[in-house]
Amino acid sequence: MLLLPPPLAALVEVARAFVSGQADPDGVRQAMPAAWWFVWNGARLLDQLSPGVLRTARVQELLRSARLEAEAQWRALQALESALAESRKVGAQRALEDLRLATDRLQEALRSLRSEEQEADLFSPDPELDHFLKIGRNVLDGHVAAQALQADFPGVASRVTRKRAAVERFALFHTESELGAAAEPILQNLEAGMGAAAEFLQGGRRETLEDCLRLVAPASIELQPLLQEMEAWANQHRCYAAHPLVEELARAREVVLPEELLERLWEDLTVLLEDEAARIQTLRLHPLRVLAGLDPEPAAVLHLAAQQALSQSRSTGLTDAPLEALDEALTSLRKELAQQAELLGQATAPVQGAPFLVEFQALLGRAMQGQLPREELHSAVEHFQALQQGLADELAQSAGLVDPEEEEALQELLTRQGEVGTLLELWCQGAQEENLVEAWAILAETTPRLVALSESLRRRLQNVNPAPTDPICLRCGTANSPSSRYCGACSAVLPISAQGPTEFSEITGADEPAPAAPAHVVRLEDLVRRVEEEQARPAEVQEEVEDLLARAEQVAANFHGQVRPRLLADPTLVEYARFFEEQMEVYMGGLRAILCFAREGRSDLLYRGLESCRSAGAELMALRSVVDQADGH
């Protein structure tokens, strides 16, 4: 489970109090507007995803899933509002659970989107060029409007111009090196690609944008190692200053630069100070500023000194410029920012390998800075305590699997971390900030060892495979297969079977979750449930299933006609082809069964169809990467 966002956490807390009879509906109604706004704003932001996120099939699927979960959040809030109006506590409880599950799934989809963005193939080693090229690809594929490329073009064009100027200065300063000459044809291709982009933005011809991508991507890749070699060469032959750009200014006193190249050098220094100013502002606003002991003000003072030295140097002219003062200010600023980055790295190091605690640390940091109301930390503390209890329970259930010394160490660590929950509870109730500081000190001390021991226990548990327990239907007593969600005899929903240990996985982030059902299957299940509650009509199910079936038939036809021959041509992929066909048939059979329910009212087929769709849909999602790879070759 992920942490609920504060507006939803506040709503859930007061609504639970209403369900348990400890609060009246008015408190829930007061919390509703903030929750409505949060859900609405989140759905709007999904439509404003960065145009530089490459719209792969996986990203498109995640976007669709996220939008479906945002819709599910909206419906859950509507159901909660309706339950409050009618004083239906059971309905309110169900709506709260729906809201929590939809929010969990939405947050997971958003995390996956961020992961896809971070792990996406690079079009260029230069981040700005890479972003620009991905926008171009999205424009060509029809996912993004050309205006997004237009907005990014001036900055990228300026960057290419600065690269050209830097190479030309290097060639003038270091005539004994051949690196500048080697970079010339690559720069020409890079500039030609940017020219093609400009032509596309003026005339809209698709071919010119294709030329841009074809020229810029390989040119930027080829240029990068040459630029690194130039930097290494310049560092080895540095004579006048510690900072590389000030070194170039000093050399420009001896080698007369063309006015345009000198102006570009001054601009590079200006851009550098703008970037450093942004880093200082990031430190000021960082949620771990107090926790990590960050102090951006010395860097701000050095930045001001560097700005003054740069301004004075430009105004007096290169010959009389105080380059020594500029070099000292820039070098000191660089060292100070590096020290701040090191402090931040030291603060975040203890929670690496524990995803929940990374998020928890940020909440503690905000609390230390007075940016988090005490009640908003309460739900996170409860989850932390539940997590520790889960670890303790697993340890008790793992007798014989854990080394005695490791078991003793784990128990000591859990006892020590139990103090964290107590300290934070006191802070939530009004205690002083010292409780937060002490709680973080305990976490920083104990978490690295706890993560290591948890990983060791997880590996041991993975090597043990107890026989699965067949879930028993509570209605008719029939034993079903472990993966079933519905009884094969009477179609009743089966009780959730006991799962293996999961809390170690949650704290270490080491275990992959079980395959999730596709978002459209989850949506279909929700629709079926609403039909059973007479909140929707069977015709709506029929319309949804007919659409899904048409799309599935199209996918199957494409697979048989194009993808299957490629898979069969590779001996290592033959089994994938056969398994994909089998699962697609199961999935489509499930849809047809649900269609019979919608058309003829045959409820005996409903849940069997849903079970087929869920299980086969999860398998098809898992196979997608293999099939997409074959389809792309």
Coordinates of N, CA and C in Angstrom, one line a residue, residues 393-610:
D393 N 5.9 -10.1 12.6 CA 5.1 -11.3 12.4 C 5.8 -12.3 11.5
E394 N 6.4 -11.7 10.4 CA 7.1 -12.6 9.5 C 8.3 -13.3 10.2
L395 N 8.9 -12.5 11.1 CA 10.1 -13.1 11.8 C 9.6 -14.3 12.7
A396 N 8.4 -14.1 13.3 CA 7.9 -15.1 14.2 C 7.5 -16.3 13.4
Q397 N 7.0 -16.1 12.2 CA 6.5 -17.2 11.3 C 7.6 -17.9 10.6
S398 N 8.9 -17.4 10.7 CA 10.0 -18.0 9.9 C 10.9 -18.8 10.7
A399 N 10.4 -19.4 11.8 CA 11.3 -20.2 12.6 C 12.0 -21.3 11.8
G400 N 13.3 -21.4 12.0 CA 14.0 -22.4 11.3 C 14.6 -22.0 10.0
L401 N 14.1 -20.8 9.5 CA 14.6 -20.3 8.2 C 15.6 -19.2 8.4
V402 N 15.7 -18.7 9.6 CA 16.6 -17.5 9.8 C 17.7 -17.9 10.7
D403 N 18.9 -17.5 10.4 CA 20.1 -17.7 11.2 C 19.8 -17.1 12.6
P404 N 20.1 -17.8 13.7 CA 19.8 -17.3 15.0 C 20.4 -15.9 15.3
E405 N 21.6 -15.7 14.8 CA 22.3 -14.4 15.0 C 21.5 -13.3 14.2
E406 N 21.1 -13.7 13.0 CA 20.3 -12.7 12.2 C 19.0 -12.4 12.9
E407 N 18.3 -13.5 13.4 CA 17.0 -13.3 14.1 C 17.2 -12.4 15.2
E408 N 18.2 -12.6 16.0 CA 18.4 -11.7 17.2 C 18.7 -10.3 16.8
A409 N 19.5 -10.1 15.7 CA 19.8 -8.7 15.2 C 18.5 -8.1 14.7
L410 N 17.7 -8.8 14.0 CA 16.4 -8.3 13.5 C 15.5 -7.9 14.6
Q411 N 15.4 -8.7 15.6 CA 14.5 -8.3 16.7 C 15.0 -7.1 17.4
E412 N 16.3 -6.9 17.6 CA 16.8 -5.7 18.2 C 16.5 -4.5 17.3
L413 N 16.7 -4.6 16.0 CA 16.4 -3.5 15.1 C 15.0 -3.1 15.1
L414 N 14.1 -4.1 15.1 CA 12.7 -3.8 15.2 C 12.3 -3.1 16.5
T415 N 12.8 -3.6 17.6 CA 12.6 -3.0 18.9 C 13.0 -1.5 18.8
R416 N 14.2 -1.3 18.3 CA 14.8 0.0 18.2 C 13.9 0.9 17.3
Q417 N 13.4 0.4 16.2 CA 12.6 1.2 15.3 C 11.2 1.4 15.9
G418 N 10.8 0.5 16.8 CA 9.5 0.7 17.5 C 9.5 2.0 18.2
E419 N 10.7 2.5 18.7 CA 10.8 3.7 19.4 C 10.5 4.9 18.4
V420 N 10.7 4.7 17.1 CA 10.4 5.8 16.2 C 8.9 6.1 16.1
G421 N 8.1 5.0 16.1 CA 6.7 5.2 16.1 C 6.2 5.9 17.3
T422 N 6.8 5.6 18.5 CA 6.4 6.2 19.7 C 6.7 7.7 19.7
L423 N 7.9 8.0 19.2 CA 8.4 9.4 19.2 C 7.5 10.2 18.2
L424 N 7.2 9.7 17.1 CA 6.4 10.4 16.1 C 5.0 10.6 16.6
E425 N 4.4 9.6 17.3 CA 3.1 9.7 17.8 C 3.0 10.9 18.8
L426 N 4.1 11.0 19.6 CA 4.2 12.1 20.6 C 4.2 13.4 19.8
W427 N 5.0 13.5 18.7 CA 5.0 14.7 18.0 C 3.6 15.1 17.4
C428 N 3.0 14.1 16.8 CA 1.6 14.3 16.3 C 0.7 14.8 17.3
Q429 N 0.9 14.5 18.6 CA 0.0 14.9 19.7 C 0.5 16.2 20.3
G430 N 1.6 16.8 19.7 CA 2.0 18.2 20.2 C 3.3 18.3 20.8
A431 N 4.1 17.2 20.8 CA 5.5 17.3 21.3 C 6.4 18.2 20.5
Q432 N 7.6 18.4 21.0 CA 8.5 19.3 20.3 C 9.3 18.6 19.1
E433 N 10.0 19.5 18.4 CA 10.7 19.0 17.1 C 11.8 18.0 17.5
E434 N 12.3 18.1 18.7 CA 13.3 17.1 19.1 C 12.9 15.7 18.9
N435 N 11.6 15.4 19.0 CA 11.1 14.1 18.7 C 11.3 13.6 17.3
L436 N 11.1 14.6 16.3 CA 11.4 14.3 14.9 C 12.9 14.0 14.7
V437 N 13.7 14.8 15.3 CA 15.2 14.7 15.1 C 15.6 13.3 15.6
E438 N 15.2 13.0 16.8 CA 15.6 11.7 17.4 C 15.0 10.5 16.6
A439 N 13.8 10.6 16.1 CA 13.2 9.6 15.3 C 14.0 9.3 14.1
W440 N 14.4 10.4 13.4 CA 15.2 10.3 12.2 C 16.6 9.7 12.5
A441 N 17.2 10.1 13.6 CA 18.5 9.5 14.0 C 18.4 8.0 14.2
I442 N 17.3 7.5 14.8 CA 17.2 6.1 14.9 C 17.0 5.4 13.6
L443 N 16.2 6.0 12.7 CA 16.0 5.4 11.4 C 17.3 5.3 10.6
A444 N 18.0 6.4 10.6 CA 19.3 6.5 9.9 C 20.3 5.5 10.4
E445 N 20.2 5.2 11.7 CA 21.2 4.2 12.3 C 20.8 2.8 12.0
T446 N 19.5 2.5 12.0 CA 19.0 1.1 11.9 C 18.6 0.6 10.5
T447 N 18.2 1.5 9.7 CA 17.6 1.1 8.4 C 18.6 0.3 7.5
P448 N 19.9 0.8 7.3 CA 20.8 0.0 6.4 C 20.9 -1.4 6.8
R449 N 21.1 -1.7 8.1 CA 21.2 -3.0 8.5 C 19.9 -3.8 8.4
L450 N 18.8 -3.1 8.7 CA 17.5 -3.8 8.6 C 17.2 -4.2 7.1
V451 N 17.6 -3.3 6.2 CA 17.4 -3.6 4.8 C 18.2 -4.8 4.4
A452 N 19.5 -4.9 4.8 CA 20.3 -6.0 4.5 C 19.8 -7.3 5.0
L453 N 19.4 -7.3 6.3 CA 18.9 -8.5 6.9 C 17.5 -8.9 6.3
S454 N 16.7 -7.9 5.9 CA 15.4 -8.2 5.3 C 15.6 -8.9 3.9
E455 N 16.6 -8.4 3.2 CA 16.9 -9.0 1.9 C 17.4 -10.4 2.1
S456 N 18.2 -10.7 3.1 CA 18.7 -12.0 3.4 C 17.5 -13.0 3.7
L457 N 16.6 -12.5 4.5 CA 15.5 -13.3 4.9 C 14.6 -13.5 3.6
R458 N 14.4 -12.5 2.8 CA 13.6 -12.6 1.6 C 14.1 -13.8 0.7
R459 N 15.5 -13.8 0.6 CA 16.0 -14.8 -0.3 C 15.8 -16.2 0.3
R460 N 15.9 -16.3 1.6 CA 15.7 -17.6 2.3 C 14.2 -18.1 2.0
L461 N 13.3 -17.1 2.2 CA 11.9 -17.5 2.0 C 11.5 -17.8 0.6
Q462 N 12.2 -17.2 -0.4 CA 12.0 -17.6 -1.8 C 12.4 -19.0 -2.1
N463 N 13.3 -19.5 -1.3 CA 13.8 -20.9 -1.5 C 12.8 -21.9 -0.9
V464 N 11.8 -21.5 -0.2 CA 10.9 -22.4 0.4 C 9.6 -22.3 -0.4
N465 N 9.1 -23.4 -0.9 CA 7.8 -23.3 -1.7 C 6.8 -24.3 -1.1
P466 N 6.1 -23.8 -0.1 CA 5.0 -24.7 0.5 C 3.9 -24.9 -0.5
A467 N 3.2 -26.0 -0.3 CA 2.1 -26.3 -1.2 C 1.0 -25.3 -1.0
P468 N 0.5 -24.8 -2.1 CA -0.6 -23.7 -2.0 C -1.8 -24.3 -1.4
T469 N -2.5 -23.4 -0.7 CA -3.8 -23.8 -0.1 C -4.9 -23.5 -1.0
D470 N -5.7 -24.5 -1.3 CA -6.8 -24.3 -2.3 C -7.9 -23.5 -1.5
P471 N -8.3 -22.3 -2.1 CA -9.4 -21.6 -1.4 C -10.7 -22.3 -1.5
I472 N -11.4 -22.3 -0.3 CA -12.7 -23.0 -0.2 C -13.8 -22.0 -0.3
C473 N -14.8 -22.3 -1.2 CA -15.9 -21.4 -1.4 C -16.8 -21.5 -0.1
L474 N -17.1 -20.3 0.4 CA -17.9 -20.2 1.7 C -19.4 -20.5 1.4
R475 N -19.8 -20.4 0.1 CA -21.2 -20.7 -0.2 C -21.5 -22.2 -0.3
C476 N -20.7 -22.9 -1.2 CA -21.0 -24.3 -1.5 C -19.9 -25.3 -1.0
G477 N -18.8 -24.8 -0.5 CA -17.7 -25.6 0.1 C -16.8 -26.3 -1.0
T478 N -16.9 -25.9 -2.2 CA -16.0 -26.4 -3.3 C -14.6 -25.9 -3.2
A479 N -13.6 -26.8 -3.3 CA -12.2 -26.3 -3.3 C -11.9 -25.9 -4.8
N480 N -11.2 -24.7 -4.8 CA -10.8 -24.1 -6.1 C -9.3 -24.0 -6.3
S481 N -8.9 -23.7 -7.5 CA -7.4 -23.5 -7.7 C -7.0 -22.3 -7.0
P482 N -5.7 -22.2 -6.6 CA -5.2 -21.1 -5.8 C -5.3 -19.7 -6.5
S483 N -5.3 -19.7 -7.8 CA -5.4 -18.4 -8.5 C -6.8 -17.9 -8.8
S484 N -7.8 -18.8 -8.4 CA -9.2 -18.4 -8.8 C -9.7 -17.3 -7.9
R485 N -10.5 -16.4 -8.5 CA -11.2 -15.4 -7.7 C -12.7 -15.7 -7.5
Y486 N -13.2 -16.6 -8.4 CA -14.6 -17.0 -8.3 C -14.8 -18.5 -8.3
C487 N -15.8 -18.9 -7.5 CA -16.0 -20.4 -7.4 C -16.4 -21.0 -8.8
G488 N -15.7 -22.1 -9.1 CA -16.1 -22.8 -10.4 C -17.4 -23.5 -10.3
A489 N -17.9 -23.7 -9.1 CA -19.2 -24.5 -9.0 C -20.4 -23.5 -9.0
C490 N -20.3 -22.5 -8.1 CA -21.5 -21.6 -8.0 C -21.2 -20.1 -8.3
S491 N -20.0 -19.8 -8.8 CA -19.6 -18.5 -9.2 C -19.5 -17.4 -8.1
A492 N -19.6 -17.9 -6.8 CA -19.5 -16.9 -5.8 C -18.0 -16.4 -5.7
V493 N -17.9 -15.1 -5.2 CA -16.6 -14.6 -5.0 C -15.9 -15.3 -3.9
L494 N -14.6 -15.8 -4.2 CA -13.9 -16.6 -3.2 C -13.2 -15.7 -2.2
P495 N -13.0 -16.2 -0.9 CA -12.2 -15.4 0.0 C -10.8 -15.3 -0.4
I496 N -10.2 -14.2 0.0 CA -8.8 -14.0 -0.4 C -7.9 -15.0 0.3
S497 N -7.2 -15.8 -0.4 CA -6.3 -16.8 0.2 C -5.1 -16.1 0.8
A498 N -4.6 -16.8 1.9 CA -3.4 -16.3 2.6 C -2.2 -16.2 1.6
Q499 N -1.5 -15.1 1.7 CA -0.4 -14.9 0.8 C 0.9 -15.1 1.6
G500 N 2.0 -15.3 0.8 CA 3.3 -15.4 1.5 C 3.7 -14.0 2.0
P501 N 4.9 -14.0 2.7 CA 5.3 -12.7 3.3 C 5.5 -11.6 2.2
T502 N 5.0 -10.5 2.6 CA 5.1 -9.3 1.6 C 5.7 -8.1 2.2
E503 N 5.7 -8.0 3.5 CA 6.2 -6.8 4.1 C 7.7 -6.6 3.9
F504 N 8.5 -7.7 3.9 CA 9.9 -7.5 3.6 C 10.1 -7.0 2.2
S505 N 9.3 -7.4 1.3 CA 9.4 -6.9 -0.1 C 9.0 -5.4 -0.1
E506 N 8.1 -5.0 0.7 CA 7.7 -3.6 0.7 C 8.8 -2.7 1.2
I507 N 9.5 -3.1 2.2 CA 10.5 -2.2 2.8 C 11.8 -2.3 1.9
T508 N 12.1 -3.4 1.3 CA 13.3 -3.5 0.5 C 13.0 -3.1 -0.9
G509 N 11.8 -3.3 -1.4 CA 11.5 -3.0 -2.8 C 12.1 -4.1 -3.7
A510 N 12.3 -5.3 -3.1 CA 13.0 -6.3 -3.9 C 12.1 -7.3 -4.6
D511 N 10.9 -7.5 -4.2 CA 10.0 -8.4 -4.8 C 9.1 -7.7 -5.8
E512 N 9.0 -8.3 -7.0 CA 8.0 -7.8 -8.0 C 6.6 -8.3 -7.6
P513 N 5.6 -7.4 -7.7 CA 4.2 -7.8 -7.3 C 3.7 -8.8 -8.3
A514 N 2.7 -9.5 -7.9 CA 2.0 -10.4 -8.9 C 1.4 -9.6 -10.0
P515 N 1.3 -10.2 -11.2 CA 0.9 -9.5 -12.4 C -0.5 -8.9 -12.1
A516 N -0.6 -7.6 -12.4 CA -1.9 -6.9 -12.2 C -2.8 -7.1 -13.4
A517 N -4.1 -7.1 -13.1 CA -5.0 -7.2 -14.2 C -5.0 -6.0 -15.0
P518 N -5.3 -6.1 -16.3 CA -5.3 -4.9 -17.2 C -6.4 -3.9 -16.6
A519 N -6.1 -2.6 -16.9 CA -7.1 -1.6 -16.3 C -8.5 -1.8 -16.9
H520 N -8.6 -2.2 -18.2 CA -10.0 -2.4 -18.7 C -10.7 -3.5 -18.1
V521 N -10.0 -4.6 -17.6 CA -10.6 -5.7 -16.9 C -11.1 -5.2 -15.5
V522 N -10.3 -4.4 -14.8 CA -10.7 -3.9 -13.5 C -11.9 -3.0 -13.7
R523 N -11.9 -2.2 -14.8 CA -13.1 -1.3 -15.1 C -14.3 -2.2 -15.4
L524 N -14.1 -3.3 -16.1 CA -15.2 -4.2 -16.4 C -15.8 -4.8 -15.2
E525 N -14.9 -5.2 -14.3 CA -15.4 -5.8 -13.0 C -16.2 -4.8 -12.2
D526 N -15.7 -3.5 -12.2 CA -16.4 -2.5 -11.5 C -17.8 -2.3 -12.1
L527 N -17.9 -2.3 -13.4 CA -19.2 -2.1 -14.1 C -20.1 -3.2 -13.8
V528 N -19.6 -4.5 -13.8 CA -20.5 -5.6 -13.4 C -21.0 -5.5 -12.0
R529 N -20.2 -5.1 -11.1 CA -20.6 -4.9 -9.7 C -21.7 -3.9 -9.6
R530 N -21.6 -2.8 -10.4 CA -22.6 -1.8 -10.4 C -23.9 -2.3 -11.0
V531 N -23.8 -3.2 -12.0 CA -25.0 -3.8 -12.5 C -25.7 -4.6 -11.5
E532 N -24.9 -5.4 -10.7 CA -25.5 -6.2 -9.6 C -26.2 -5.3 -8.6
E533 N -25.6 -4.1 -8.4 CA -26.2 -3.2 -7.4 C -27.3 -2.3 -8.0
E534 N -27.6 -2.6 -9.2 CA -28.7 -1.9 -10.0 C -28.3 -0.4 -10.1
Q535 N -27.0 -0.1 -10.2 CA -26.6 1.2 -10.5 C -26.2 1.4 -11.9
A536 N -26.2 0.3 -12.7 CA -25.9 0.4 -14.1 C -26.8 -0.7 -14.8
R537 N -26.9 -0.6 -16.1 CA -27.7 -1.5 -16.9 C -26.9 -2.6 -17.6
P538 N -27.4 -3.8 -17.8 CA -26.7 -4.8 -18.6 C -26.2 -4.4 -19.9
A539 N -27.0 -3.5 -20.5 CA -26.7 -2.9 -21.9 C -25.3 -2.2 -21.8
E540 N -25.0 -1.6 -20.7 CA -23.7 -0.9 -20.6 C -22.6 -2.0 -20.6
V541 N -22.8 -3.1 -20.0 CA -21.8 -4.2 -20.0 C -21.7 -4.7 -21.4
Q542 N -22.8 -4.9 -22.1 CA -22.8 -5.4 -23.5 C -21.9 -4.4 -24.4
E543 N -22.2 -3.2 -24.2 CA -21.5 -2.2 -25.1 C -20.0 -2.2 -24.8
E544 N -19.6 -2.3 -23.5 CA -18.2 -2.3 -23.1 C -17.5 -3.6 -23.6
V545 N -18.2 -4.7 -23.5 CA -17.6 -6.0 -23.9 C -17.5 -6.1 -25.4
E546 N -18.5 -5.6 -26.1 CA -18.4 -5.7 -27.6 C -17.2 -4.8 -28.1
D547 N -17.0 -3.7 -27.4 CA -15.8 -2.9 -27.8 C -14.5 -3.6 -27.5
L548 N -14.4 -4.2 -26.3 CA -13.2 -5.0 -26.0 C -13.0 -6.1 -26.9
L549 N -14.1 -6.8 -27.2 CA -14.0 -8.0 -28.1 C -13.5 -7.6 -29.5
A550 N -14.0 -6.5 -30.0 CA -13.6 -6.0 -31.3 C -12.1 -5.7 -31.3
R551 N -11.6 -5.0 -30.2 CA -10.2 -4.7 -30.2 C -9.4 -5.9 -30.0
A552 N -9.8 -6.9 -29.2 CA -9.1 -8.1 -29.1 C -9.0 -8.9 -30.4
E553 N -10.1 -8.9 -31.2 CA -10.0 -9.6 -32.5 C -9.0 -8.9 -33.4
Q554 N -9.0 -7.6 -33.3 CA -8.0 -6.9 -34.2 C -6.6 -7.2 -33.7
V555 N -6.3 -7.3 -32.4 CA -5.0 -7.6 -32.0 C -4.6 -9.0 -32.4
A556 N -5.6 -10.0 -32.3 CA -5.3 -11.4 -32.7 C -5.0 -11.4 -34.2
A557 N -5.8 -10.7 -35.0 CA -5.6 -10.7 -36.4 C -4.2 -10.2 -36.8
N558 N -3.8 -9.1 -36.1 CA -2.4 -8.5 -36.3 C -1.4 -9.5 -35.9
F559 N -1.6 -10.2 -34.8 CA -0.7 -11.2 -34.3 C -0.5 -12.3 -35.3
H560 N -1.6 -12.9 -35.8 CA -1.5 -14.0 -36.7 C -0.8 -13.6 -38.0
G561 N -1.2 -12.4 -38.5 CA -0.7 -12.0 -39.8 C 0.7 -11.4 -39.8
Q562 N 1.2 -10.8 -38.7 CA 2.5 -10.1 -38.8 C 3.4 -10.6 -37.7
V563 N 3.0 -10.7 -36.5 CA 3.9 -11.0 -35.4 C 4.2 -12.4 -35.3
R564 N 3.2 -13.3 -35.4 CA 3.5 -14.8 -35.2 C 4.6 -15.3 -36.1
P565 N 4.6 -15.0 -37.4 CA 5.7 -15.5 -38.3 C 7.1 -15.1 -37.8
R566 N 7.2 -13.9 -37.3 CA 8.5 -13.5 -36.7 C 8.9 -14.2 -35.5
L567 N 7.9 -14.5 -34.6 CA 8.2 -15.2 -33.4 C 8.6 -16.7 -33.8
L568 N 7.9 -17.3 -34.7 CA 8.1 -18.7 -35.1 C 9.5 -18.8 -35.8
A569 N 10.0 -17.7 -36.3 CA 11.3 -17.7 -37.0 C 12.4 -17.8 -36.0
D570 N 12.2 -17.5 -34.8 CA 13.2 -17.6 -33.7 C 12.9 -18.7 -32.8
P571 N 13.7 -19.8 -32.8 CA 13.4 -21.0 -32.0 C 13.2 -20.7 -30.5
T572 N 13.8 -19.6 -30.0 CA 13.7 -19.3 -28.6 C 12.3 -18.6 -28.3
L573 N 11.6 -18.2 -29.3 CA 10.3 -17.5 -29.1 C 9.1 -18.3 -29.5
V574 N 9.3 -19.5 -30.0 CA 8.2 -20.3 -30.4 C 7.2 -20.5 -29.3
E575 N 7.7 -20.9 -28.1 CA 6.8 -21.1 -27.0 C 6.0 -19.8 -26.6
Y576 N 6.6 -18.7 -26.8 CA 5.9 -17.4 -26.5 C 4.7 -17.3 -27.5
A577 N 5.0 -17.6 -28.7 CA 3.9 -17.5 -29.7 C 2.7 -18.4 -29.4
R578 N 3.0 -19.6 -29.0 CA 2.0 -20.6 -28.7 C 1.2 -20.1 -27.4
F579 N 2.0 -19.7 -26.4 CA 1.3 -19.3 -25.2 C 0.5 -18.0 -25.4
F580 N 1.0 -17.1 -26.2 CA 0.2 -15.9 -26.5 C -1.1 -16.3 -27.1
E581 N -1.1 -17.2 -28.1 CA -2.3 -17.6 -28.8 C -3.3 -18.2 -27.8
E582 N -2.8 -19.1 -26.9 CA -3.6 -19.8 -25.9 C -4.3 -18.8 -25.0
Q583 N -3.5 -17.8 -24.5 CA -4.0 -16.8 -23.6 C -5.0 -15.9 -24.2
M584 N -4.7 -15.5 -25.5 CA -5.7 -14.7 -26.2 C -7.0 -15.4 -26.4
E585 N -7.0 -16.7 -26.7 CA -8.2 -17.4 -26.9 C -9.0 -17.5 -25.6
V586 N -8.3 -17.7 -24.4 CA -8.9 -17.7 -23.1 C -9.6 -16.4 -22.8
Y587 N -8.8 -15.3 -23.1 CA -9.3 -13.9 -22.9 C -10.5 -13.6 -23.7
M588 N -10.5 -14.0 -25.0 CA -11.7 -13.7 -25.9 C -12.8 -14.6 -25.5
G589 N -12.6 -15.8 -25.0 CA -13.6 -16.7 -24.6 C -14.3 -16.1 -23.3
G590 N -13.5 -15.5 -22.5 CA -14.1 -14.9 -21.3 C -15.0 -13.7 -21.7
L591 N -14.6 -12.9 -22.6 CA -15.4 -11.8 -23.1 C -16.7 -12.3 -23.7
R592 N -16.6 -13.4 -24.5 CA -17.9 -13.9 -25.1 C -18.8 -14.5 -24.0
A593 N -18.2 -15.0 -22.9 CA -19.1 -15.5 -21.8 C -19.8 -14.4 -21.2
I594 N -19.1 -13.3 -20.9 CA -19.7 -12.1 -20.3 C -20.8 -11.5 -21.3
L595 N -20.5 -11.6 -22.6 CA -21.5 -11.1 -23.5 C -22.8 -11.9 -23.4
C596 N -22.7 -13.2 -23.2 CA -23.9 -14.0 -23.0 C -24.7 -13.6 -21.8
F597 N -24.0 -13.2 -20.7 CA -24.6 -12.7 -19.6 C -25.4 -11.4 -19.9
A598 N -24.7 -10.5 -20.6 CA -25.3 -9.2 -20.9 C -26.5 -9.4 -21.8
R599 N -26.5 -10.3 -22.8 CA -27.5 -10.5 -23.8 C -28.7 -11.3 -23.3
E600 N -28.3 -12.4 -22.5 CA -29.3 -13.4 -22.2 C -29.5 -13.6 -20.7
G601 N -28.7 -12.8 -19.9 CA -28.9 -12.9 -18.4 C -28.4 -14.1 -17.8
R602 N -27.4 -14.8 -18.5 CA -26.9 -16.1 -17.9 C -25.8 -15.8 -16.9
S603 N -26.2 -15.6 -15.7 CA -25.3 -15.2 -14.6 C -24.3 -16.3 -14.3
D604 N -24.6 -17.6 -14.7 CA -23.6 -18.7 -14.4 C -22.3 -18.4 -15.2
L605 N -22.4 -17.7 -16.3 CA -21.2 -17.5 -17.2 C -20.5 -16.2 -16.8
L606 N -21.1 -15.3 -16.0 CA -20.5 -14.0 -15.8 C -19.2 -14.1 -15.1
Y607 N -19.1 -14.7 -13.9 CA -17.9 -14.7 -13.1 C -16.8 -15.6 -13.7
R608 N -17.2 -16.6 -14.4 CA -16.2 -17.5 -15.1 C -15.6 -16.6 -16.2
G609 N -16.4 -15.9 -16.9 CA -15.9 -15.0 -17.9 C -14.9 -14.0 -17.4
L610 N -15.3 -13.4 -16.3 CA -14.4 -12.4 -15.6 C -13.1 -13.0 -15.2

